[in-house]
Amino acid sequence: MDYNAAVTGWGWYSPAQVLSNHDLEKLVDTNDEWIHSRTGIRERRIAAPGETTSSMGTIAARQALEEAGLSAQDLDLIICTTTTPDHLVPATACLIQSNLGADRAAAFDLNTACSGFIYALATGSQFIQAGGAKRILIVAGETLSRFMNWEDRATCILFGDGAAAVVLEPTTQSAGVLTTVLGSRGDVEQALMIEAGGCARPASAETIAEKAHCVRMRGNEVFKMAVRCMSQAAQEALAKAGLSISDMRAVIPHQANHRILTATQEALGVSDQQMYINIDRYGNTGASSIPIALGEYLQANAVDAGDHFLFVAFGGGLTWGAAVLRWADIPAVKMERLQRMLKDKLALTG
Ligand code: UT7
C-alpha cells in the first residue's frame, strides 16, 4: 500500500517578551525607520531566562498532539530542527521526547538553519512513505537571541525566538506532502555562520572575546542568493506536483526579510491574498518561521481538504528548499489511524 504523509496536528509558541525596534535603538546605532524599511520588522519575541529551544518546542508539541488527538506515547519519531539546540549533546529532540514522555519514540535533531522545516518535512514524509514510522512529530525551534552579538546592528535587529510543531501521519488519500525540493551550497558557508563552539573552534577566551559564538552574516550576499534559490526551488516543487501558483491556497515563505519576500512573490507571480507575511511581529525565527506562520494562518482561516500550500525557505549552510502540501481530509486520516491501531493491536494479541 502506498502512503502519503498528511499534517494532522499543529501548534506554535512565541515567548511573551517583545523587543521592539525602539528598544533596539537603545542598544545599537539604529532606528525604527531603517529597520522597518530595510527588513519589514517592527518587533520580535525574546525567550525569557530559563526558556530554551526544548522548553518552547515542548509547548508547541503538546498543542500539535492535542490538535491531532494523539498522546505522546503514540509517537514513533520526533525530529527537532534547530540551529540553536539546548546543548551539543544530547539532541534537543531527546529533551522534548523526555518532556513529553514519548516513551516509544526515536528522536534526532536536524540542522539546516532556516530551511530546517522543509528538510524535516522531506525527511518525515519519506519515513512515512517507506513505512519506517507512522506517527511523527516535527518540532522547529530557535532561541537565536542567545547567539546574537548585541553590538552588531547588521544582525541583532533581524532575529527572534519561537517554536512550532506539526504531526505527520500516513494516509491513503492523494494528499499530504506532495513534493519537496532541497538544495545546498557549503562552499559559501561563511556567508552565514556561528563559527565557534564546535570542534573546529572550541570555546576559549579568544573565541568569547571575538564573539565567535554569535551569528555572523554577509547580509547582502545572502539576500541575493535567497531570492534566486527560493524562486527556483518553489518552481521546481510546483512542477514536480503538476501544479501552478494559481492552485495554491497560500504561499508561506521563511520570514527572512520583507524585501526578499516581495522579490520572491514577484518572481513567482503570487497574489497578495495568497502570500502570508508576519515578519513585522516576529522577525526571522529561523527554522520555526514557516510553521509559526502556518499555525497563525490556520487559526485565522478555515482550510478545506484539497487546499494547497507552498512552503519555501533559504538559510545557513547555505541551504534552501520548497514543499507543496495538499491539505488532507483530517477526520478521514484519523479514521484510517484508528483502523491501523486496531489492526496492530489484534496482530499483537494474536
Ligand atoms: O534567514 C535566512 C538568512 N538571512 C537573510 O536572508 C538575511 C538577508 N539579508 C538581509 O536581510 C539584508 O542584507 C540586511 C537587512 C541584513 C541588510 O540590509 P541591506 O539593505 O543589505 O543593507 P547593507 O548591509 O547593504 O547596509 C546598508 C547600510 C550600511 O551603511 P553604509 O555602509 O551604506 O554607510 C550599513 O552599515 O546600512 C547600514 N546598516 C544599518 N543602519 C542602521 C546596517 N545595519 C543597520 C542598522 N541600522 N541596523
mmCIF file of N, CA and C in Angstrom, residues 97-189:
data_model
loop_
_atom_site.group_PDB
_atom_site.id
_atom_site.type_symbol
_atom_site.label_atom_id
_atom_site.label_comp_id
_atom_site.label_asym_id
_atom_site.label_seq_id
_atom_site.Cartn_x
_atom_site.Cartn_y
_atom_site.Cartn_z
ATOM 1 N N GLN A 97 11.442 14.656 23.741
ATOM 2 C CA GLN A 97 10.911 13.285 23.926
ATOM 3 C C GLN A 97 10.698 13.017 25.417
ATOM 4 N N SER A 98 11.686 13.407 26.229
ATOM 5 C CA SER A 98 11.584 13.179 27.670
ATOM 6 C C SER A 98 10.502 14.068 28.290
ATOM 7 N N ASN A 99 10.481 15.357 27.922
ATOM 8 C CA ASN A 99 9.462 16.275 28.470
ATOM 9 C C ASN A 99 8.049 15.775 28.180
ATOM 10 N N LEU A 100 7.869 15.226 26.973
ATOM 11 C CA LEU A 100 6.527 14.765 26.578
ATOM 12 C C LEU A 100 6.183 13.406 27.182
ATOM 13 N N GLY A 101 7.227 12.636 27.534
ATOM 14 C CA GLY A 101 7.001 11.241 27.942
ATOM 15 C C GLY A 101 6.657 10.372 26.740
ATOM 16 N N ALA A 102 7.331 10.661 25.615
ATOM 17 C CA ALA A 102 7.070 9.905 24.374
ATOM 18 C C ALA A 102 7.941 8.645 24.395
ATOM 19 N N ASP A 103 7.541 7.691 25.235
ATOM 20 C CA ASP A 103 8.388 6.537 25.570
ATOM 21 C C ASP A 103 8.791 5.670 24.375
ATOM 22 N N ARG A 104 7.937 5.635 23.343
ATOM 23 C CA ARG A 104 8.201 4.729 22.216
ATOM 24 C C ARG A 104 8.970 5.413 21.080
ATOM 25 N N ALA A 105 9.206 6.727 21.224
ATOM 26 C CA ALA A 105 9.688 7.476 20.054
ATOM 27 C C ALA A 105 11.205 7.513 19.946
ATOM 28 N N ALA A 106 11.707 7.326 18.725
ATOM 29 C CA ALA A 106 13.097 7.669 18.417
ATOM 30 C C ALA A 106 13.158 9.186 18.253
ATOM 31 N N ALA A 107 14.348 9.755 18.409
ATOM 32 C CA ALA A 107 14.432 11.220 18.346
ATOM 33 C C ALA A 107 15.790 11.648 17.804
ATOM 34 N N PHE A 108 15.762 12.625 16.914
ATOM 35 C CA PHE A 108 17.037 13.190 16.445
ATOM 36 C C PHE A 108 16.855 14.636 16.008
ATOM 37 N N ASP A 109 17.998 15.358 15.970
ATOM 38 C CA ASP A 109 17.982 16.756 15.522
ATOM 39 C C ASP A 109 18.406 16.850 14.070
ATOM 40 N N LEU A 110 17.995 17.920 13.444
ATOM 41 C CA LEU A 110 18.327 18.166 12.043
ATOM 42 C C LEU A 110 18.673 19.653 11.942
ATOM 43 N N ASN A 111 19.870 19.951 11.442
ATOM 44 C CA ASN A 111 20.307 21.347 11.377
ATOM 45 C C ASN A 111 20.529 21.782 9.941
ATOM 46 N N THR A 112 19.527 22.454 9.391
ATOM 47 C CA THR A 112 19.738 23.124 8.105
ATOM 48 C C THR A 112 19.256 24.569 8.236
ATOM 49 N N ALA A 113 19.480 25.120 9.431
ATOM 50 C CA ALA A 113 19.172 26.526 9.721
ATOM 51 C C ALA A 113 17.735 26.880 9.309
ATOM 52 N N CYS A 114 17.584 28.000 8.602
ATOM 53 C CA CYS A 114 16.228 28.496 8.324
ATOM 54 C C CYS A 114 15.442 27.596 7.367
ATOM 55 N N SER A 115 16.127 26.684 6.662
ATOM 56 C CA SER A 115 15.418 25.750 5.772
ATOM 57 C C SER A 115 14.969 24.499 6.518
ATOM 58 N N GLY A 116 15.195 24.470 7.815
ATOM 59 C CA GLY A 116 15.001 23.240 8.591
ATOM 60 C C GLY A 116 13.617 22.622 8.486
ATOM 61 N N PHE A 117 12.577 23.446 8.449
ATOM 62 C CA PHE A 117 11.231 22.875 8.418
ATOM 63 C C PHE A 117 10.995 22.109 7.120
ATOM 64 N N ILE A 118 11.503 22.632 6.008
ATOM 65 C CA ILE A 118 11.316 21.945 4.713
ATOM 66 C C ILE A 118 12.091 20.619 4.718
ATOM 67 N N TYR A 119 13.334 20.664 5.220
ATOM 68 C CA TYR A 119 14.130 19.432 5.294
ATOM 69 C C TYR A 119 13.441 18.413 6.222
ATOM 70 N N ALA A 120 12.865 18.882 7.312
ATOM 71 C CA ALA A 120 12.196 17.960 8.247
ATOM 72 C C ALA A 120 10.938 17.367 7.617
ATOM 73 N N LEU A 121 10.211 18.190 6.846
ATOM 74 C CA LEU A 121 9.023 17.662 6.141
ATOM 75 C C LEU A 121 9.438 16.584 5.140
ATOM 76 N N ALA A 122 10.542 16.856 4.416
ATOM 77 C CA ALA A 122 11.024 15.886 3.425
ATOM 78 C C ALA A 122 11.423 14.592 4.128
ATOM 79 N N THR A 123 12.138 14.710 5.238
ATOM 80 C CA THR A 123 12.607 13.525 5.975
ATOM 81 C C THR A 123 11.423 12.756 6.558
ATOM 82 N N GLY A 124 10.545 13.485 7.244
ATOM 83 C CA GLY A 124 9.406 12.836 7.902
ATOM 84 C C GLY A 124 8.495 12.152 6.901
ATOM 85 N N SER A 125 8.231 12.809 5.773
ATOM 86 C CA SER A 125 7.293 12.216 4.818
ATOM 87 C C SER A 125 7.908 10.956 4.206
ATOM 88 N N GLN A 126 9.255 10.943 4.064
ATOM 89 C CA GLN A 126 9.872 9.734 3.497
ATOM 90 C C GLN A 126 9.915 8.583 4.495
ATOM 91 N N PHE A 127 10.011 8.886 5.791
ATOM 92 C CA PHE A 127 9.858 7.826 6.809
ATOM 93 C C PHE A 127 8.471 7.189 6.669
ATOM 94 N N ILE A 128 7.474 8.030 6.459
ATOM 95 C CA ILE A 128 6.102 7.509 6.365
ATOM 96 C C ILE A 128 5.920 6.700 5.081
ATOM 97 N N GLN A 129 6.426 7.237 3.967
ATOM 98 C CA GLN A 129 6.286 6.508 2.692
ATOM 99 C C GLN A 129 6.999 5.163 2.734
ATOM 100 N N ALA A 130 8.154 5.120 3.431
ATOM 101 C CA ALA A 130 8.930 3.871 3.491
ATOM 102 C C ALA A 130 8.404 2.926 4.572
ATOM 103 N N GLY A 131 7.471 3.395 5.384
ATOM 104 C CA GLY A 131 6.890 2.553 6.434
ATOM 105 C C GLY A 131 7.725 2.489 7.708
ATOM 106 N N GLY A 132 8.735 3.353 7.820
ATOM 107 C CA GLY A 132 9.621 3.333 8.992
ATOM 108 C C GLY A 132 9.009 3.956 10.237
ATOM 109 N N ALA A 133 7.992 4.791 10.070
ATOM 110 C CA ALA A 133 7.325 5.423 11.218
ATOM 111 C C ALA A 133 5.908 5.792 10.811
ATOM 112 N N LYS A 134 4.991 5.744 11.792
ATOM 113 C CA LYS A 134 3.583 6.025 11.458
ATOM 114 C C LYS A 134 3.107 7.366 12.026
ATOM 115 N N ARG A 135 3.645 7.720 13.182
ATOM 116 C CA ARG A 135 3.215 8.989 13.770
ATOM 117 C C ARG A 135 4.465 9.781 14.147
ATOM 118 N N ILE A 136 4.665 10.887 13.413
ATOM 119 C CA ILE A 136 5.914 11.654 13.529
ATOM 120 C C ILE A 136 5.604 13.065 14.016
ATOM 121 N N LEU A 137 6.403 13.496 14.983
ATOM 122 C CA LEU A 137 6.295 14.879 15.453
ATOM 123 C C LEU A 137 7.496 15.647 14.925
ATOM 124 N N ILE A 138 7.221 16.713 14.205
ATOM 125 C CA ILE A 138 8.307 17.616 13.778
ATOM 126 C C ILE A 138 8.230 18.852 14.663
ATOM 127 N N VAL A 139 9.343 19.183 15.307
ATOM 128 C CA VAL A 139 9.407 20.397 16.117
ATOM 129 C C VAL A 139 10.480 21.303 15.515
ATOM 130 N N ALA A 140 10.120 22.554 15.288
ATOM 131 C CA ALA A 140 11.090 23.536 14.794
ATOM 132 C C ALA A 140 11.202 24.618 15.851
ATOM 133 N N GLY A 141 12.403 24.797 16.397
ATOM 134 C CA GLY A 141 12.524 25.781 17.476
ATOM 135 C C GLY A 141 13.841 26.526 17.400
ATOM 136 N N GLU A 142 13.817 27.776 17.793
ATOM 137 C CA GLU A 142 15.056 28.565 17.795
ATOM 138 C C GLU A 142 15.077 29.522 18.986
ATOM 139 N N THR A 143 16.246 29.579 19.634
ATOM 140 C CA THR A 143 16.482 30.591 20.669
ATOM 141 C C THR A 143 17.661 31.435 20.183
ATOM 142 N N LEU A 144 17.424 32.137 19.086
ATOM 143 C CA LEU A 144 18.504 32.861 18.408
ATOM 144 C C LEU A 144 19.031 34.029 19.237
ATOM 145 N N SER A 145 18.199 34.535 20.155
ATOM 146 C CA SER A 145 18.632 35.701 20.952
ATOM 147 C C SER A 145 19.898 35.396 21.760
ATOM 148 N N ARG A 146 20.099 34.093 22.078
ATOM 149 C CA ARG A 146 21.298 33.731 22.872
ATOM 150 C C ARG A 146 22.553 33.671 22.003
ATOM 151 N N PHE A 147 22.392 33.804 20.689
ATOM 152 C CA PHE A 147 23.536 33.716 19.769
ATOM 153 C C PHE A 147 23.698 35.013 18.980
ATOM 154 N N MET A 148 23.166 36.101 19.544
ATOM 155 C CA MET A 148 23.302 37.402 18.907
ATOM 156 C C MET A 148 24.484 38.161 19.502
ATOM 157 N N ASN A 149 25.173 38.901 18.634
ATOM 158 C CA ASN A 149 26.123 39.894 19.108
ATOM 159 C C ASN A 149 25.316 41.188 19.213
ATOM 160 N N TRP A 150 24.962 41.552 20.431
ATOM 161 C CA TRP A 150 24.067 42.691 20.628
ATOM 162 C C TRP A 150 24.763 44.022 20.388
ATOM 163 N N GLU A 151 26.009 43.951 19.822
ATOM 164 C CA GLU A 151 26.692 45.174 19.383
ATOM 165 C C GLU A 151 26.737 45.251 17.855
ATOM 166 N N ASP A 152 26.261 44.200 17.188
ATOM 167 C CA ASP A 152 26.320 44.152 15.718
ATOM 168 C C ASP A 152 24.949 44.494 15.133
ATOM 169 N N ARG A 153 24.801 45.735 14.684
ATOM 170 C CA ARG A 153 23.477 46.192 14.224
ATOM 171 C C ARG A 153 23.017 45.504 12.943
ATOM 172 N N ALA A 154 23.988 44.887 12.232
ATOM 173 C CA ALA A 154 23.612 44.228 10.976
ATOM 174 C C ALA A 154 22.897 42.898 11.211
ATOM 175 N N THR A 155 23.052 42.326 12.407
ATOM 176 C CA THR A 155 22.389 41.035 12.668
ATOM 177 C C THR A 155 21.370 41.084 13.810
ATOM 178 N N CYS A 156 21.694 41.822 14.895
ATOM 179 C CA CYS A 156 20.854 41.685 16.096
ATOM 180 C C CYS A 156 19.443 42.231 15.914
ATOM 181 N N ILE A 157 19.242 43.015 14.856
ATOM 182 C CA ILE A 157 17.897 43.559 14.615
ATOM 183 C C ILE A 157 16.993 42.569 13.883
ATOM 184 N N LEU A 158 17.597 41.480 13.372
ATOM 185 C CA LEU A 158 16.852 40.617 12.446
ATOM 186 C C LEU A 158 16.106 39.462 13.106
ATOM 187 N N PHE A 159 16.699 38.899 14.170
ATOM 188 C CA PHE A 159 16.256 37.575 14.604
ATOM 189 C C PHE A 159 15.348 37.604 15.834
ATOM 190 N N GLY A 160 14.553 36.544 15.974
ATOM 191 C CA GLY A 160 13.675 36.392 17.134
ATOM 192 C C GLY A 160 13.604 34.932 17.547
ATOM 193 N N ASP A 161 12.942 34.670 18.667
ATOM 194 C CA ASP A 161 12.833 33.313 19.222
ATOM 195 C C ASP A 161 11.410 32.778 19.046
ATOM 196 N N GLY A 162 11.291 31.453 19.051
ATOM 197 C CA GLY A 162 9.961 30.836 18.978
ATOM 198 C C GLY A 162 10.067 29.371 18.619
ATOM 199 N N ALA A 163 8.928 28.699 18.608
ATOM 200 C CA ALA A 163 8.912 27.276 18.274
ATOM 201 C C ALA A 163 7.553 26.914 17.687
ATOM 202 N N ALA A 164 7.553 25.852 16.899
ATOM 203 C CA ALA A 164 6.297 25.367 16.307
ATOM 204 C C ALA A 164 6.444 23.878 16.043
ATOM 205 N N ALA A 165 5.306 23.209 15.905
ATOM 206 C CA ALA A 165 5.348 21.751 15.703
ATOM 207 C C ALA A 165 4.229 21.329 14.775
ATOM 208 N N VAL A 166 4.471 20.249 14.039
ATOM 209 C CA VAL A 166 3.391 19.603 13.276
ATOM 210 C C VAL A 166 3.486 18.093 13.478
ATOM 211 N N VAL A 167 2.337 17.425 13.332
ATOM 212 C CA VAL A 167 2.285 15.961 13.375
ATOM 213 C C VAL A 167 2.054 15.465 11.952
ATOM 214 N N LEU A 168 2.845 14.469 11.551
ATOM 215 C CA LEU A 168 2.667 13.826 10.243
ATOM 216 C C LEU A 168 2.159 12.411 10.447
ATOM 217 N N GLU A 169 1.156 12.025 9.640
ATOM 218 C CA GLU A 169 0.627 10.649 9.731
ATOM 219 C C GLU A 169 0.344 10.097 8.337
ATOM 220 N N PRO A 170 0.364 8.764 8.197
ATOM 221 C CA PRO A 170 0.119 8.180 6.879
ATOM 222 C C PRO A 170 -1.343 8.279 6.459
ATOM 223 N N THR A 171 -1.526 8.466 5.169
ATOM 224 C CA THR A 171 -2.883 8.426 4.627
ATOM 225 C C THR A 171 -2.837 7.794 3.232
ATOM 226 N N THR A 172 -3.916 7.143 2.865
ATOM 227 C CA THR A 172 -4.023 6.608 1.502
ATOM 228 C C THR A 172 -4.657 7.649 0.579
ATOM 229 N N GLN A 173 -5.082 8.787 1.160
ATOM 230 C CA GLN A 173 -5.628 9.862 0.327
ATOM 231 C C GLN A 173 -4.522 10.423 -0.570
ATOM 232 N N SER A 174 -4.952 11.010 -1.673
ATOM 233 C CA SER A 174 -3.985 11.700 -2.531
ATOM 234 C C SER A 174 -3.782 13.102 -1.957
ATOM 235 N N ALA A 175 -3.145 13.151 -0.785
ATOM 236 C CA ALA A 175 -2.984 14.415 -0.053
ATOM 237 C C ALA A 175 -1.750 14.307 0.823
ATOM 238 N N GLY A 176 -1.429 15.426 1.490
ATOM 239 C CA GLY A 176 -0.246 15.462 2.348
ATOM 240 C C GLY A 176 0.910 16.123 1.622
ATOM 241 N N VAL A 177 2.132 15.748 2.016
ATOM 242 C CA VAL A 177 3.328 16.343 1.393
ATOM 243 C C VAL A 177 3.441 15.754 -0.018
ATOM 244 N N LEU A 178 3.176 16.581 -1.028
ATOM 245 C CA LEU A 178 3.182 16.073 -2.412
ATOM 246 C C LEU A 178 4.590 16.036 -2.978
ATOM 247 N N THR A 179 5.329 17.140 -2.799
ATOM 248 C CA THR A 179 6.697 17.183 -3.331
ATOM 249 C C THR A 179 7.582 18.021 -2.417
ATOM 250 N N THR A 180 8.866 17.687 -2.425
ATOM 251 C CA THR A 180 9.849 18.542 -1.745
ATOM 252 C C THR A 180 11.052 18.683 -2.671
ATOM 253 N N VAL A 181 11.673 19.849 -2.603
ATOM 254 C CA VAL A 181 12.904 20.117 -3.368
ATOM 255 C C VAL A 181 13.903 20.696 -2.375
ATOM 256 N N LEU A 182 15.113 20.134 -2.332
ATOM 257 C CA LEU A 182 16.120 20.583 -1.364
ATOM 258 C C LEU A 182 17.406 20.954 -2.091
ATOM 259 N N GLY A 183 18.152 21.908 -1.525
ATOM 260 C CA GLY A 183 19.440 22.262 -2.123
ATOM 261 C C GLY A 183 20.411 22.786 -1.086
ATOM 262 N N SER A 184 21.706 22.765 -1.442
ATOM 263 C CA SER A 184 22.712 23.306 -0.508
ATOM 264 C C SER A 184 23.941 23.767 -1.269
ATOM 265 N N ARG A 185 24.685 24.685 -0.631
ATOM 266 C CA ARG A 185 25.988 25.120 -1.143
ATOM 267 C C ARG A 185 26.890 25.416 0.030
ATOM 268 N N GLY A 186 27.660 24.395 0.425
ATOM 269 C CA GLY A 186 28.557 24.528 1.573
ATOM 270 C C GLY A 186 29.775 25.383 1.312
ATOM 271 N N ASP A 187 30.051 25.666 0.026
ATOM 272 C CA ASP A 187 31.250 26.469 -0.266
ATOM 273 C C ASP A 187 31.079 27.934 0.129
ATOM 274 N N VAL A 188 29.850 28.386 0.376
ATOM 275 C CA VAL A 188 29.651 29.775 0.818
ATOM 276 C C VAL A 188 29.173 29.791 2.277
ATOM 277 N N GLU A 189 29.669 28.817 3.053
ATOM 278 C CA GLU A 189 29.201 28.664 4.429
ATOM 279 C C GLU A 189 29.495 29.896 5.283
#
